[in-house]
GROMACS .gro file of N, CA, C and O in nm:
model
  388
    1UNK      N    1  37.934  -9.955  13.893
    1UNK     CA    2  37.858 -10.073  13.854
    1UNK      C    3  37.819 -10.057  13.707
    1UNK      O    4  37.767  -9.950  13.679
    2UNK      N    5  37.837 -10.161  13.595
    2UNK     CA    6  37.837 -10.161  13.472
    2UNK      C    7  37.692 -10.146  13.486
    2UNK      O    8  37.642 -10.179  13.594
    3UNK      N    9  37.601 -10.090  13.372
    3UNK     CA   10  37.457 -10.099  13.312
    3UNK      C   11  37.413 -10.192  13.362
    3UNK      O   12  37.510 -10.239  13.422
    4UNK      N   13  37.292 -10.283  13.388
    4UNK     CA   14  37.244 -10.377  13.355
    4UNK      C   15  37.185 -10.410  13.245
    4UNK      O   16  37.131 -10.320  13.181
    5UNK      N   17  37.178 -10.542  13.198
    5UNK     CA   18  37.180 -10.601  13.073
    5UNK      C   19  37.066 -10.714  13.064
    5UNK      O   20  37.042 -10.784  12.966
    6UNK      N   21  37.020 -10.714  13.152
    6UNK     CA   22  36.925 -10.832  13.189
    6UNK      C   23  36.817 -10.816  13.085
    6UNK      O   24  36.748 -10.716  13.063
    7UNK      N   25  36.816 -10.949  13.017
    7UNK     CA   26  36.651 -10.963  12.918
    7UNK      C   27  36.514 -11.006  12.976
    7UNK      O   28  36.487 -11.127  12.976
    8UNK      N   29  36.421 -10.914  13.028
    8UNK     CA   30  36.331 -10.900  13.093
    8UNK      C   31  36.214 -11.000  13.028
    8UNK      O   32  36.216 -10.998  12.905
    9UNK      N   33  36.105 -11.093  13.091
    9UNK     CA   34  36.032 -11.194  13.037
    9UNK      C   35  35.945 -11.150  12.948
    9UNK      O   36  35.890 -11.236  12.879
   10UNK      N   37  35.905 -10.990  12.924
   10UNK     CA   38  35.771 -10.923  12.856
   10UNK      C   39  35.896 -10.836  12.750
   10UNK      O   40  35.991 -10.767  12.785
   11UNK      N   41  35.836 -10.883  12.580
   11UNK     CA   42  35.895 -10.820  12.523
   11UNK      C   43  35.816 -10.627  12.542
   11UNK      O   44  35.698 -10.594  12.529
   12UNK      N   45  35.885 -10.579  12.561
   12UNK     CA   46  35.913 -10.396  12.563
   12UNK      C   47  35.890 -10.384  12.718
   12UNK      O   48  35.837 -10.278  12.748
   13UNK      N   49  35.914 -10.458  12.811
   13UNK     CA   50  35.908 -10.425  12.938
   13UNK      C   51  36.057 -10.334  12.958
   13UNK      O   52  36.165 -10.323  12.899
   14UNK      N   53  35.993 -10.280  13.077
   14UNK     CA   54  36.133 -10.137  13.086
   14UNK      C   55  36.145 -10.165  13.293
   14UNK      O   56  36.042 -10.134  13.353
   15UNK      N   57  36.235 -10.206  13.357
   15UNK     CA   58  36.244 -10.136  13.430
   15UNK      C   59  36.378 -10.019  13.482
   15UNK      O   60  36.495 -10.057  13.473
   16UNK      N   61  36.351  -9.900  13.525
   16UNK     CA   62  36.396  -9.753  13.547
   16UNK      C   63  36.382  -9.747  13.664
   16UNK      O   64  36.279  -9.774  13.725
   17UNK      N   65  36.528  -9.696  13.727
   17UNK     CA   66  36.529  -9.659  13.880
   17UNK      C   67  36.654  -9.544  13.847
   17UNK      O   68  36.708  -9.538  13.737
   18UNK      N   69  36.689  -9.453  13.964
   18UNK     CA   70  36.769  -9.365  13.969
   18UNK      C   71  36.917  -9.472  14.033
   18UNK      O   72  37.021  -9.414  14.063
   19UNK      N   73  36.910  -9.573  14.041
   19UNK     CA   74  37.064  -9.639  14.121
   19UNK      C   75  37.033  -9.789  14.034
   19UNK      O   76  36.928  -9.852  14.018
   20UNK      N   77  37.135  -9.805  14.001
   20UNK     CA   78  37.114 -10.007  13.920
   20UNK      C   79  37.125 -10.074  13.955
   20UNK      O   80  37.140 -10.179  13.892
   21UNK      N   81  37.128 -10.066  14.123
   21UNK     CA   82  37.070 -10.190  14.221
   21UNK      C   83  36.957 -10.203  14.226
   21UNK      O   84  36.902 -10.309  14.254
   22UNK      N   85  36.889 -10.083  14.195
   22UNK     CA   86  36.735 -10.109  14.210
   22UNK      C   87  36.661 -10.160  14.059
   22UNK      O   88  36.578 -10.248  14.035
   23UNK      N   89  36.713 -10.087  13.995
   23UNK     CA   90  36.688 -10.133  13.860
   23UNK      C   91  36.707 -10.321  13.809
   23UNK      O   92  36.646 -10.390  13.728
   24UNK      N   93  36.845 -10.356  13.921
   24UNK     CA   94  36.862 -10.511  13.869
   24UNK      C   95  36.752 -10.544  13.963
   24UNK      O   96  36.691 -10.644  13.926
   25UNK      N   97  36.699 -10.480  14.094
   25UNK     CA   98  36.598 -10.594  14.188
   25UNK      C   99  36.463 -10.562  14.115
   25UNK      O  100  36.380 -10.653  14.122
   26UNK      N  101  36.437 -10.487  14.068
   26UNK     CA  102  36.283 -10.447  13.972
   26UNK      C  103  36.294 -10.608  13.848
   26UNK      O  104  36.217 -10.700  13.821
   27UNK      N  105  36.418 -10.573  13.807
   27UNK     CA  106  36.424 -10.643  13.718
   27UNK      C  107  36.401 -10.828  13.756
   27UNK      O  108  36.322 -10.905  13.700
   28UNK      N  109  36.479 -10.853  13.845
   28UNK     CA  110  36.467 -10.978  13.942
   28UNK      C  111  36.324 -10.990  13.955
   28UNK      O  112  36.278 -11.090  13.900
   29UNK      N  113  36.250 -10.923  14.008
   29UNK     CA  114  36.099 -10.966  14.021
   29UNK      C  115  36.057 -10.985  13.903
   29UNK      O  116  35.970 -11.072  13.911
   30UNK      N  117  36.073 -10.948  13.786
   30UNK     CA  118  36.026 -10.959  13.683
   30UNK      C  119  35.992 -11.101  13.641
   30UNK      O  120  35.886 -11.159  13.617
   31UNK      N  121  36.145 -11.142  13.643
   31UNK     CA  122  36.195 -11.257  13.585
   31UNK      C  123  36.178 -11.367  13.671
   31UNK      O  124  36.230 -11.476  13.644
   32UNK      N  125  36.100 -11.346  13.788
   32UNK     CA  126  36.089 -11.409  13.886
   32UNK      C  127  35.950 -11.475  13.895
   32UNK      O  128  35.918 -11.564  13.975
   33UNK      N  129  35.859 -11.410  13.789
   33UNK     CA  130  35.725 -11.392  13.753
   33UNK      C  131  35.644 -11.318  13.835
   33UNK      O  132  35.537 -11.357  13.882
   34UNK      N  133  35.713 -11.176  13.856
   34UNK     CA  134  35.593 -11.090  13.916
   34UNK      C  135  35.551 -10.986  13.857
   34UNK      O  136  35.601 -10.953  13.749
   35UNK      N  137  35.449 -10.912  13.918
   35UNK     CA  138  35.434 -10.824  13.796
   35UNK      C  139  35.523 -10.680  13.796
   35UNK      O  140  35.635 -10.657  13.841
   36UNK      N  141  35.397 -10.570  13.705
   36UNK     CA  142  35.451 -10.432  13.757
   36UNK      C  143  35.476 -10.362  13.887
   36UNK      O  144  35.570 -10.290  13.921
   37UNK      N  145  35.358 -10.405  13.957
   37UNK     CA  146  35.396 -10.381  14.069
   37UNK      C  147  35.501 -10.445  14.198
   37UNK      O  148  35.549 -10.386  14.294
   38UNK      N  149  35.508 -10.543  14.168
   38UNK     CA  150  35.588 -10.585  14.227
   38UNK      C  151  35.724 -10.569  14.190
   38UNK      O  152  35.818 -10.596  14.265
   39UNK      N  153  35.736 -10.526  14.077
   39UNK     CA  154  35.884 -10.463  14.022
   39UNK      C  155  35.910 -10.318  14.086
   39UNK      O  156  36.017 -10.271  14.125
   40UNK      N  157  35.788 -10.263  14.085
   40UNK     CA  158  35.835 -10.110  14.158
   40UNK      C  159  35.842 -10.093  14.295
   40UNK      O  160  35.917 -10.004  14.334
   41UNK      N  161  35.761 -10.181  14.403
   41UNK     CA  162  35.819 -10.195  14.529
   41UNK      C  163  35.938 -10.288  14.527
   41UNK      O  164  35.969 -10.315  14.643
   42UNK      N  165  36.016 -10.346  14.438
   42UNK     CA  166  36.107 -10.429  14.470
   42UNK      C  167  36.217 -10.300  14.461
   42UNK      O  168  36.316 -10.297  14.535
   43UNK      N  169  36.187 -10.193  14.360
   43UNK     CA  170  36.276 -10.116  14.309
   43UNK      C  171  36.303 -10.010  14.442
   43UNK      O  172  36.410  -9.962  14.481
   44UNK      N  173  36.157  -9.991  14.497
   44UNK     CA  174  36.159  -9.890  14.616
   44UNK      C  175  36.219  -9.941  14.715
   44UNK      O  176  36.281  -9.856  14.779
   45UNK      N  177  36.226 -10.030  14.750
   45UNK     CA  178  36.306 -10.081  14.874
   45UNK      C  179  36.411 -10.071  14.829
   45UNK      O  180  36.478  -9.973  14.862
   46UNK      N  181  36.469 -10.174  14.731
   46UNK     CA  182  36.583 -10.129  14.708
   46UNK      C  183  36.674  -9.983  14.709
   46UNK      O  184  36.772  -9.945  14.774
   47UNK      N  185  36.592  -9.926  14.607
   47UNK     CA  186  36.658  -9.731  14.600
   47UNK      C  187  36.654  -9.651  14.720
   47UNK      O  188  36.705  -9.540  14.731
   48UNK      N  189  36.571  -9.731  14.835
   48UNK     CA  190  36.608  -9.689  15.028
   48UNK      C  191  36.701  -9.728  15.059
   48UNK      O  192  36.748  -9.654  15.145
   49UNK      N  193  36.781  -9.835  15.033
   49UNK     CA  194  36.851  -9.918  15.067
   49UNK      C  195  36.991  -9.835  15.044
   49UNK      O  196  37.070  -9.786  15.125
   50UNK      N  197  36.990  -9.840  14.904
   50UNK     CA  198  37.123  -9.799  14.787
   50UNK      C  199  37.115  -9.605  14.804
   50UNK      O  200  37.185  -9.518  14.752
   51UNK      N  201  37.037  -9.599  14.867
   51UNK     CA  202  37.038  -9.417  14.782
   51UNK      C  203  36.937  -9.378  14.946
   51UNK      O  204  36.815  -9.361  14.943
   52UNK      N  205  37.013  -9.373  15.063
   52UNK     CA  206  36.873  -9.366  15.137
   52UNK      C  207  36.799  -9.198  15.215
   52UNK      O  208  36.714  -9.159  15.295
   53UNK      N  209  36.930  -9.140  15.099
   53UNK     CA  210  36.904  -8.969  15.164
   53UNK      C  211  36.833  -8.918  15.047
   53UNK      O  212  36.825  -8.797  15.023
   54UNK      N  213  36.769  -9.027  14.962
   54UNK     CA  214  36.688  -8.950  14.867
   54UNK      C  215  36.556  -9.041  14.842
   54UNK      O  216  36.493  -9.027  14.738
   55UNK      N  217  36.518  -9.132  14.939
   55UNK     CA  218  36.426  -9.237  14.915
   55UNK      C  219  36.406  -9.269  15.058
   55UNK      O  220  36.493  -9.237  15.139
   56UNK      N  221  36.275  -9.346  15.104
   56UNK     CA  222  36.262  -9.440  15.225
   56UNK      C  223  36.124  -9.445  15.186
   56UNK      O  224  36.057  -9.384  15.103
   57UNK      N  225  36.098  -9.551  15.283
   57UNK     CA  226  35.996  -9.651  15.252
   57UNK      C  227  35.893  -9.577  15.392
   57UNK      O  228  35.791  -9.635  15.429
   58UNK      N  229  35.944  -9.430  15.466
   58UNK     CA  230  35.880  -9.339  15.537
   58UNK      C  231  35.810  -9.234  15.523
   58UNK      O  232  35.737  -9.176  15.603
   59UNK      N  233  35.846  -9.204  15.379
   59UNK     CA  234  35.849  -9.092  15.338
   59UNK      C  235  35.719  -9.077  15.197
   59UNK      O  236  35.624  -9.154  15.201
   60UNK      N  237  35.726  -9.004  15.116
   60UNK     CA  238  35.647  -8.964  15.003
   60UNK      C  239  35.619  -9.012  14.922
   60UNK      O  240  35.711  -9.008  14.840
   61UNK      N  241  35.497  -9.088  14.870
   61UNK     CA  242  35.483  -9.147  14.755
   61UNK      C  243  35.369  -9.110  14.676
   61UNK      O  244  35.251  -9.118  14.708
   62UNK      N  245  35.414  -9.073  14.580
   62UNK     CA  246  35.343  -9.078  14.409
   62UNK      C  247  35.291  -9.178  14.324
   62UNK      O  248  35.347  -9.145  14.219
   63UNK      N  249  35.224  -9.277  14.296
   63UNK     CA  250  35.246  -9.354  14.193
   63UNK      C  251  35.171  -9.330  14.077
   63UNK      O  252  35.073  -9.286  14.137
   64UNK      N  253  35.153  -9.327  14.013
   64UNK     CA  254  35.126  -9.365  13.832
   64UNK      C  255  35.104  -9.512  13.815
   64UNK      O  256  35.183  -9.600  13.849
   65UNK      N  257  34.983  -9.530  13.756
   65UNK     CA  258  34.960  -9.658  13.742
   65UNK      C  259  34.872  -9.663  13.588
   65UNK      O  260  34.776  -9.587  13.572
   66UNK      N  261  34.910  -9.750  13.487
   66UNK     CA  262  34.874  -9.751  13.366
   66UNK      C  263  34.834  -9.852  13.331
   66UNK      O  264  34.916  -9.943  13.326
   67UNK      N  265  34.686  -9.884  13.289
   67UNK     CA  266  34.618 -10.041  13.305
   67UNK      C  267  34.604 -10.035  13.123
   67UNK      O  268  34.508  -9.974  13.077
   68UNK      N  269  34.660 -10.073  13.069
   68UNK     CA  270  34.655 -10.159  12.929
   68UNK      C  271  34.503 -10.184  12.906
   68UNK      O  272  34.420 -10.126  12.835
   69UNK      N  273  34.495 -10.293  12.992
   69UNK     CA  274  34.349 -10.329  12.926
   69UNK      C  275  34.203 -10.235  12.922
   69UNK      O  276  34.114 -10.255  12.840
   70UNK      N  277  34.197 -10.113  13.044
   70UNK     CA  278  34.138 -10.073  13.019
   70UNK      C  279  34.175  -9.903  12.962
   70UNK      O  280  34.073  -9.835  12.953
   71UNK      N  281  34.294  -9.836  12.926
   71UNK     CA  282  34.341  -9.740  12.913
   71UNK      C  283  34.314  -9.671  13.017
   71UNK      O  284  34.281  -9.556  12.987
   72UNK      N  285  34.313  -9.691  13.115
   72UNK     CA  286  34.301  -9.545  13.194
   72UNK      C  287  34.437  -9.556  13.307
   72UNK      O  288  34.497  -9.655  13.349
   73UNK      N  289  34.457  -9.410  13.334
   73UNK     CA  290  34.571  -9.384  13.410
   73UNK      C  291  34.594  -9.334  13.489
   73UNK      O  292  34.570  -9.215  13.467
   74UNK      N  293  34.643  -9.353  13.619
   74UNK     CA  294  34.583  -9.285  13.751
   74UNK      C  295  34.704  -9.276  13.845
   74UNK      O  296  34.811  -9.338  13.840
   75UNK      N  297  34.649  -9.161  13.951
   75UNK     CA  298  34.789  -9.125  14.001
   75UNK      C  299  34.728  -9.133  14.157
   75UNK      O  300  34.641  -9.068  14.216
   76UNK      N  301  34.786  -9.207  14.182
   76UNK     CA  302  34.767  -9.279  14.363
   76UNK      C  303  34.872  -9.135  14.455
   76UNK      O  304  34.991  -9.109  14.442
   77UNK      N  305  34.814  -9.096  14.506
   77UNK     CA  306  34.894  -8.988  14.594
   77UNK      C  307  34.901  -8.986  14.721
   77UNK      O  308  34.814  -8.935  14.792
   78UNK      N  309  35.002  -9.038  14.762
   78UNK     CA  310  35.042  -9.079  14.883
   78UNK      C  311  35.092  -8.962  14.952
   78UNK      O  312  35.151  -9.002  15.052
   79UNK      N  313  35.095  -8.810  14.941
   79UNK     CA  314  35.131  -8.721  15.055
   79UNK      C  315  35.067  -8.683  15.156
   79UNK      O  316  34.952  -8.640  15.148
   80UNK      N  317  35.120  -8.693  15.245
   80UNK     CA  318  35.051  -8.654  15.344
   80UNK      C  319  35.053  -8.524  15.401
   80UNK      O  320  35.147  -8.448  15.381
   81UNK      N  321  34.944  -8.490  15.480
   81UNK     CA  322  34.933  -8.312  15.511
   81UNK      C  323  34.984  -8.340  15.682
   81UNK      O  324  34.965  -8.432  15.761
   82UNK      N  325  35.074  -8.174  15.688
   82UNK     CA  326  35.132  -8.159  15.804
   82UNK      C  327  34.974  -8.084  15.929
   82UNK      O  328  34.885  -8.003  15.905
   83UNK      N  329  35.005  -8.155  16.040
   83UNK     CA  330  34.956  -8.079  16.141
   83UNK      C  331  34.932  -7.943  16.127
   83UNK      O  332  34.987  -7.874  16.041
   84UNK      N  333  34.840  -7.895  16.219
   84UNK     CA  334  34.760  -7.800  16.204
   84UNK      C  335  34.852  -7.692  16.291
   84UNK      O  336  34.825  -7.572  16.298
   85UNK      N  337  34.963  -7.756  16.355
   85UNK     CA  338  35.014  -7.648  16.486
   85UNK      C  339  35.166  -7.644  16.400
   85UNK      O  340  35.257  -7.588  16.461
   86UNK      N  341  35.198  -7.699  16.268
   86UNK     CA  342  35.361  -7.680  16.204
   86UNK      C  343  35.341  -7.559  16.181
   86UNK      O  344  35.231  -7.505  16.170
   87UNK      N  345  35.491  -7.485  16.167
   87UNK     CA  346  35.524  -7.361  16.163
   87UNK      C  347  35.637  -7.370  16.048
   87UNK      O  348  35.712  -7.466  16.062
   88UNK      N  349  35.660  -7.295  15.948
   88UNK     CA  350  35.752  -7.255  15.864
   88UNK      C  351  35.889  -7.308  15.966
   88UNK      O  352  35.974  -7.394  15.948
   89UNK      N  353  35.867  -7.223  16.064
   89UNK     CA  354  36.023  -7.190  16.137
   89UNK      C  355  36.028  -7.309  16.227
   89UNK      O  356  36.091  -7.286  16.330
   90UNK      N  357  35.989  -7.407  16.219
   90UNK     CA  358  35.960  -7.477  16.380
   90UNK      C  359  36.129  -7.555  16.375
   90UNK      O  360  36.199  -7.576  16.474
   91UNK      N  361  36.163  -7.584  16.238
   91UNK     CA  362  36.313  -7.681  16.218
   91UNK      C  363  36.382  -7.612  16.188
   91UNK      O  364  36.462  -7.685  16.130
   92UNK      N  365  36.435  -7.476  16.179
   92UNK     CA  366  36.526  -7.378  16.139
   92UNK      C  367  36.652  -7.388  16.234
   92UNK      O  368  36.755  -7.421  16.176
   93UNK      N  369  36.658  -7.373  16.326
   93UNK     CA  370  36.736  -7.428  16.442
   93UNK      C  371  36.840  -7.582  16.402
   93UNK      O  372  36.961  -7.603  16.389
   94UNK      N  373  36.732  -7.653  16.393
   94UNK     CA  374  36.831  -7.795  16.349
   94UNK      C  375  36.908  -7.761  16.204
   94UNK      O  376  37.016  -7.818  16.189
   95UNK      N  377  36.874  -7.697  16.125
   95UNK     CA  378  36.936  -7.707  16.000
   95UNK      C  379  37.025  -7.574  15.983
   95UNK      O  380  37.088  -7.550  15.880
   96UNK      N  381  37.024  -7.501  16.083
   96UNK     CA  382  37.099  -7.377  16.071
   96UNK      C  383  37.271  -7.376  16.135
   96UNK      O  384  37.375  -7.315  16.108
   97UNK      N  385  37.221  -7.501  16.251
   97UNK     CA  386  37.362  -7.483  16.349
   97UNK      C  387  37.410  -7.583  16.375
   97UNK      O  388  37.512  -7.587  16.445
   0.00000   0.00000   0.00000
């Protein structure tokens, strides 16, 4: 799939994904009049979609969020902690044989 080329509605707007399906649907919301955020869940679904052994909409999330108007920058942390009874070894079996 060639680059995408799309001229985004906010001059220096960027959207970045690891696959350029997700990058053109980030971009689609854009131009669609939505915002940042709605460009990066458009991008996350998508990059589950296109790429789904390295993404899902089940799994781990990080975000970074950068507010202009008031400078501050913050990191939303979506991991979650394992049970109290997981064991190092408990999946060794499935991934061994």
């Amino acid at each position: 799939m060639p680059c995408p080329t799309r001229r985004l509605p906010q001059p220096g707007a960027m959207v970045v994904a690891p696959q350029p399906e997700a990058v053109e649907a980030g971009a689609a919301m854009l131009v669609a009049g939505g915002n940042a955020l709605d460009a990066a869940l458009a991008c996350a679904l998508t990059q589950g979609v296109v790429d789904p052994m390295m993404c899902g909409i089940g799994g781990i999330a990080t975000l970074q969020v950068f507010d202009p108007r008031t400078g501050t920058h913050q990191v939303i942390n979506g991991l979650g902690t394992c049970p109290a009874a997981v064991r190092e070894d408990m999946w060794a079996d499935a991934f061994e044989g």
